[in-house]
Coordinates of C-alpha atoms in Angstrom, one line a residue:
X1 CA -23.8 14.0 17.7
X2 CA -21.7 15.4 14.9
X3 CA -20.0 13.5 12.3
X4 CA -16.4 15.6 12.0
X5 CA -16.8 14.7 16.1
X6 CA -17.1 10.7 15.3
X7 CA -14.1 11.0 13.1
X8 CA -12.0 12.9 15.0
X9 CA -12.7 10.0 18.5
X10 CA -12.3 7.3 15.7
X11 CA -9.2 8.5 14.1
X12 CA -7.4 9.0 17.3
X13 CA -8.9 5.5 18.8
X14 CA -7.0 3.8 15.7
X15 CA -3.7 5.8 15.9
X16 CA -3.3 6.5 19.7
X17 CA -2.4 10.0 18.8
X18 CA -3.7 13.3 18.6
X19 CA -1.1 14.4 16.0
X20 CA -1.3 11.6 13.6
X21 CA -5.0 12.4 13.6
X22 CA -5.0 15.7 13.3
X23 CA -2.5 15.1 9.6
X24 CA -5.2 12.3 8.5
X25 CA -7.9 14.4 9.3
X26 CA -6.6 17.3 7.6
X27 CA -7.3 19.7 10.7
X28 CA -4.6 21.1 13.8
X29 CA -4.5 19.1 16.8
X30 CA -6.4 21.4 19.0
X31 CA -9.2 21.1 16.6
X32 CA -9.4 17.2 17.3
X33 CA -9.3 17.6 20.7
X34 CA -11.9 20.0 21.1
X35 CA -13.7 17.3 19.4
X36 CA -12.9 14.8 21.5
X37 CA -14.3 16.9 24.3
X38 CA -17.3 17.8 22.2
X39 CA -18.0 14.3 21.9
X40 CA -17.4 13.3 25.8
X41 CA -19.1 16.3 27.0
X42 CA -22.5 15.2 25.0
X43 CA -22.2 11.3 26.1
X44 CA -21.4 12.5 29.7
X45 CA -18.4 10.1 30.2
X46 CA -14.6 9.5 29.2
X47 CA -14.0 7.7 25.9
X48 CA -10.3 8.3 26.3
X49 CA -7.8 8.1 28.5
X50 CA -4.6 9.8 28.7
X51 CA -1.4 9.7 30.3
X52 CA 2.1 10.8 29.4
X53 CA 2.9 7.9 27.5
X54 CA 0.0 6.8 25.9
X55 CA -3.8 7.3 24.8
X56 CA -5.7 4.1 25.5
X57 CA -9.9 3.4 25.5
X58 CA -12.5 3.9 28.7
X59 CA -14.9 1.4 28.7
X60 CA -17.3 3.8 27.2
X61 CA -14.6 4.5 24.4
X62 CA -14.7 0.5 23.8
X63 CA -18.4 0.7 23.0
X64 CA -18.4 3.4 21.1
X65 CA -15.6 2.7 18.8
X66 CA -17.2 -0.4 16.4
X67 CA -20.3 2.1 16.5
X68 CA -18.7 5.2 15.6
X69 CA -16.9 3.4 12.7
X70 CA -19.7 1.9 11.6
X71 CA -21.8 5.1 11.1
X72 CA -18.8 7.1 9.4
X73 CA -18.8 4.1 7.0
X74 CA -22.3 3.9 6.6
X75 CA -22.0 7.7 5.7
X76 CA -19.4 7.3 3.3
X77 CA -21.6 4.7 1.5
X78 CA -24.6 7.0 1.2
X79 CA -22.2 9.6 -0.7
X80 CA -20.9 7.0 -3.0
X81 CA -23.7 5.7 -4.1
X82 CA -25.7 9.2 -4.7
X83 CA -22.2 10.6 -6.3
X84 CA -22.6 7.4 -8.7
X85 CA -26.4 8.2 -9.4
X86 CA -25.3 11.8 -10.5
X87 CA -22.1 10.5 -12.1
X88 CA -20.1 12.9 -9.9
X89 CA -17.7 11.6 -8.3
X90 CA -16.3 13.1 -5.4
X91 CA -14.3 12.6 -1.8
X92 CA -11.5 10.2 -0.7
X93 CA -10.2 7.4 -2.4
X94 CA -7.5 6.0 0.0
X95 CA -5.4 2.7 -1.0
X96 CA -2.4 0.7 0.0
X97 CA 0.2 0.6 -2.5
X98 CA 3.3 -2.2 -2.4
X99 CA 6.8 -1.5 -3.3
X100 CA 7.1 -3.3 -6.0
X101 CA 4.4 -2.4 -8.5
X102 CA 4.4 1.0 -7.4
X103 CA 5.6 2.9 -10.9
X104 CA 2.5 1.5 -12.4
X105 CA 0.3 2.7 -9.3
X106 CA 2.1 6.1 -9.8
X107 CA 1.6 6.6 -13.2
X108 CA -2.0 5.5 -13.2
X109 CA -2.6 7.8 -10.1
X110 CA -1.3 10.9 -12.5
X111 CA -4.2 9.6 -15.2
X112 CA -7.0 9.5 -12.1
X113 CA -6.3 12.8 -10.9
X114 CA -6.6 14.2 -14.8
X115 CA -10.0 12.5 -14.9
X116 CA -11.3 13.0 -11.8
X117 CA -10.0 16.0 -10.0
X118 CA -12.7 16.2 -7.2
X119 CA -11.4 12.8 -6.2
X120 CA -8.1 12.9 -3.6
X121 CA -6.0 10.3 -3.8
X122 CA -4.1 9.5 -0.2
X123 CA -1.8 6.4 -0.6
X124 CA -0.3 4.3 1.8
X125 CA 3.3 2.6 0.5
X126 CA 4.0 -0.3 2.7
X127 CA 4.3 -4.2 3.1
X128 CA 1.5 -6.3 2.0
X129 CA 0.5 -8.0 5.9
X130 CA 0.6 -3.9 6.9
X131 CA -1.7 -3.1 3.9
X132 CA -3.6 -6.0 4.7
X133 CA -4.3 -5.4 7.7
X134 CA -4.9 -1.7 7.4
X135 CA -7.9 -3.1 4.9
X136 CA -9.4 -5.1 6.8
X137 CA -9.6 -2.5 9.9
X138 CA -11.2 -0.8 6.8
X139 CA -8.6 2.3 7.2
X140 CA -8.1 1.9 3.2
X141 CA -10.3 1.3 0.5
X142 CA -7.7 -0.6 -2.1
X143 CA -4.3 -2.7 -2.1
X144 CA -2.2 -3.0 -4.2
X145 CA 0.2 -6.0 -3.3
X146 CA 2.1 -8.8 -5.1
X147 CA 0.7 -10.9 -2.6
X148 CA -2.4 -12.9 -2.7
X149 CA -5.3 -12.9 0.7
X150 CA -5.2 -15.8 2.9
X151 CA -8.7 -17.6 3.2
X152 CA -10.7 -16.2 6.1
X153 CA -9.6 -12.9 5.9
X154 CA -12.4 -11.5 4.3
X155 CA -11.0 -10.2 1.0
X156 CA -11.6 -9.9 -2.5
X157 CA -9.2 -10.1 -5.2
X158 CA -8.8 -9.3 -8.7
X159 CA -5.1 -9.7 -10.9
X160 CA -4.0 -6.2 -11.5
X161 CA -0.7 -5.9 -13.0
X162 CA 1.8 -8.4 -14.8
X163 CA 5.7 -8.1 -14.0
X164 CA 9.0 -9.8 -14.2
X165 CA 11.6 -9.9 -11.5
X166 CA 15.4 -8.9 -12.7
X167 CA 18.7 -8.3 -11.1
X168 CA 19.4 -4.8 -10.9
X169 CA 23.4 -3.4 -10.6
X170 CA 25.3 -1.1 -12.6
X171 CA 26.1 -0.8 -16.2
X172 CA 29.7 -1.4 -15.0
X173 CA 28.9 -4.7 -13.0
X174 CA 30.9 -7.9 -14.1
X175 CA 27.2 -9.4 -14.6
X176 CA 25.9 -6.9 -16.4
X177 CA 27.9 -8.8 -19.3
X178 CA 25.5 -12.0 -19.2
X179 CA 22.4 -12.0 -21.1
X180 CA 20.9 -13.6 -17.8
X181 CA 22.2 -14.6 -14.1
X182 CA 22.0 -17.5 -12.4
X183 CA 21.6 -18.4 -8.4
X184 CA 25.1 -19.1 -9.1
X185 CA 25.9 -16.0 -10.3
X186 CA 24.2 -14.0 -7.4
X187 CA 25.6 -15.8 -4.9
X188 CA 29.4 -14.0 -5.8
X189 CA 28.3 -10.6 -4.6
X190 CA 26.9 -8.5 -2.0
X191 CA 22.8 -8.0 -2.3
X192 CA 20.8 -5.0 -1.3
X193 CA 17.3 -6.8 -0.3
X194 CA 14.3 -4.7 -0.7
X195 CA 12.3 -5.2 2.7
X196 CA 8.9 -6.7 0.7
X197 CA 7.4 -8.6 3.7
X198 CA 7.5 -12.5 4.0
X199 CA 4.3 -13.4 2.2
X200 CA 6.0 -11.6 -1.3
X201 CA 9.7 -13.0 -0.2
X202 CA 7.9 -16.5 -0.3
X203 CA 6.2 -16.3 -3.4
X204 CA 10.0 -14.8 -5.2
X205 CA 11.2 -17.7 -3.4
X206 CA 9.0 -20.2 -5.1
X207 CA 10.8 -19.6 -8.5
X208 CA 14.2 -18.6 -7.4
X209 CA 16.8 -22.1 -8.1
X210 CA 18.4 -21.8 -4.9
X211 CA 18.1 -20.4 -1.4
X212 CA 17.5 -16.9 -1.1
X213 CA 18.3 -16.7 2.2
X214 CA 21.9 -17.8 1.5
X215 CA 22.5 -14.9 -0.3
X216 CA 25.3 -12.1 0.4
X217 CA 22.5 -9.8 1.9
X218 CA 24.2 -6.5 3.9
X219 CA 21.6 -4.7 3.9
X220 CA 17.4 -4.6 3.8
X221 CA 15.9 -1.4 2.5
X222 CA 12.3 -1.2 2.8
X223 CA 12.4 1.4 0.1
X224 CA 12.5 0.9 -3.4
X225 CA 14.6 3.6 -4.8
X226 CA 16.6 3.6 -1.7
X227 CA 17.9 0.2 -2.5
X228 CA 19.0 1.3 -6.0
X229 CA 20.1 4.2 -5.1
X230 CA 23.1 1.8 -3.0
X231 CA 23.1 -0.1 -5.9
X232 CA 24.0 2.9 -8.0
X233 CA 26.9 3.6 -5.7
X234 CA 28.2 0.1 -6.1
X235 CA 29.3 -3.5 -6.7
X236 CA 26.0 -4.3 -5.3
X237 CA 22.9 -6.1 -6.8
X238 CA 19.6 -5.7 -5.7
X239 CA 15.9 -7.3 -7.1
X240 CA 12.8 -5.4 -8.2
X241 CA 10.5 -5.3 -11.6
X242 CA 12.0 -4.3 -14.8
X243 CA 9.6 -1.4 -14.6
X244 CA 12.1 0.4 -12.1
X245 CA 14.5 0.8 -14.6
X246 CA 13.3 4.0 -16.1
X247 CA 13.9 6.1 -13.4
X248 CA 17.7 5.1 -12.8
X249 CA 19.5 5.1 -16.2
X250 CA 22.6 4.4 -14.7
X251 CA 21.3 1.1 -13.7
X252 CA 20.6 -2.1 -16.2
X253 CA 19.0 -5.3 -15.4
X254 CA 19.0 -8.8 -16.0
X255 CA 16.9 -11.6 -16.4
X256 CA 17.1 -14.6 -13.3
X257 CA 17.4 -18.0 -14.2
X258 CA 14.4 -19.8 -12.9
X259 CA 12.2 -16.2 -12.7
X260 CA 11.7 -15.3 -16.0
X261 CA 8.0 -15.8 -16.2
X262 CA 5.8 -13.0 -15.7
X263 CA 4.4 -12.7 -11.9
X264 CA 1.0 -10.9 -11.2
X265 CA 0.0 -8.9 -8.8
X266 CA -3.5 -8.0 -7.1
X267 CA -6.0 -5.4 -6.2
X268 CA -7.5 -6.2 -2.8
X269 CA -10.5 -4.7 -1.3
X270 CA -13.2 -5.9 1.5
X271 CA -15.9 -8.3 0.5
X272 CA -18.2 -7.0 4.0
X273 CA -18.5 -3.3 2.3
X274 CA -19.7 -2.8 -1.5
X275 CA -16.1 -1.8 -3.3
X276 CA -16.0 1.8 -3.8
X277 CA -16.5 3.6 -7.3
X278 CA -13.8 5.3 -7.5
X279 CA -12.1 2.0 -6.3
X280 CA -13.2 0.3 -9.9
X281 CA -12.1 3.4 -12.0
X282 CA -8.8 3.4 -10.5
X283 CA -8.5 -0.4 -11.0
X284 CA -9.3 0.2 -14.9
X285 CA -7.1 2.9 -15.4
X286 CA -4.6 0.3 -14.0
X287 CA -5.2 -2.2 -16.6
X288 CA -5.4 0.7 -19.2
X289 CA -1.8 1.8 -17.8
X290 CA -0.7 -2.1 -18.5
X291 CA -2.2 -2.9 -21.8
X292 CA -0.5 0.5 -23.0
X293 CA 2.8 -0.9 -22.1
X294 CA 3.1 -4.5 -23.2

């Protein structure tokens, strides 16, 4: 039984698709299914079943699939921790990376590479409970979020990056006069709501004076730079970290009454599996990234 064979059954299994495994696995889709059939051929049964619609699990593909996954990650464990004997670090490092602290990620990802270039990165941009749950099915190693775990869900944490939450519009915008806005303020024109999923809403929520969900909102952009890039085009405000701001000059940004202390975001891995290597060297290039800029 060949590992590249487990992989292939287990990726497919998770994605119900041949093509989406075929780009995670790096390999053409014939090569998955040949593997597939490699696979079902040596166990003598069907692990998947497939119609025009769908790909769902045989019985025997129900069994296998907690097994498979735990000897691919058994595997990956044995390389990690001979790669950190020899101090060569090598293979995957995939993590989950939420919109709203994602410059830092970006930039810190930049310093990784430089250092460890036999590393590859593969990030996941998404909404925390996505990210979340992709950890916990243990299809990334990291995340990134604003968000903190709920109890019982089997994750660690560890505060990551500090960040403030501003108003964003453009440098023509009647509020882009004030030294700071109010709920007040906001509530006089049309928002642009980044789509950051309800555990981060809640939390922005928690410090905003005033209903959020009384706001102007036309439109939710689950994309960062989308949402300023409306913004740019304009009366519109939108809300994201200061951080943002380097990347769109023709924006500027205010301070909110009632949000001006710093928030923090986490790193989030899974407290069943021993947290990967290169997981901790990322997270301290992070924090280098963030004592740099203060």
């Amino acid at each position: 039984m060949e590992l590249k064979h487990l992989k292939s059954f287990v990726t497919v299994a998770e994605t119900g698709s041949f093509s989406i495994a075929a780009t995670r696995c790096y390999l053409t889709q014939s090569a998955i299914s040949q593997h597939v059939k490699a696979l079902e051929e040596e166990l003598n049964c069907k692990l998947l079943i497939r119609n025009s619609h769908d790909i769902s699990l045989s019985e025997s593909g129900e069994a296998l699939l907690p097994r498979a996954k735990e000897i691919l990650k058994q595997t990956e464990d044995c390389k990690e921790y001979i790669n950190a004997i020899n101090n060569c670090y090598t293979g995957e490092l995939r993590m989950g990376v939420g919109s709203f602290i994602a410059p830092y990620i970006r930039k810190a990802a930049i310093t990784f590479m430089e250092r460890y270039p036999n590393v590859r990165l593969n990030a996941e941009f998404g909404k925390a409970c996505r990210l979340n749950k992709m950890l916990r099915d243990h299809q990334i190693d990291i995340a990134f979020t604003m968000n903190t775990a709920f109890d019982g869900e089997g994750i660690d944490s560890m505060p990551c990056v500090p960040f403030g939450i501003c108003a964003f519009m453009a440098k023509n915008h009647p509020l882009a006069q004030q030294d700071k806005v109010s709920y007040s303020d906001l509530m006089r024109y049309n928002v642009v709501m980044p789509d950051i999923g309800e555990r981060v809403f809640d939390t922005f929520q928690k410090h905003m004076k005033g209903d959020l969900s009384k706001l102007n909102v036309k439109c939710i952009v689950n994309s960062a730079d989308e949402a300023l890039g409306v913004v740019e085009s304009g009366y519109m405000i939108t809300f994201l970290p200061k951080m943002y701001l380097r990347n769109h000059p023709a924006l500027t940004a205010r301070p909110i009454e009632g949000v001006e202390e710093q928030l923090m975001s986490n790193a989030h891995w899974m407290k069943d599996v021993p947290i990967k290597k290169t997981a901790q060297l990322f997270i301290d290039i992070v924090k280098e990234e963030v004592a740099n800029s203060l």
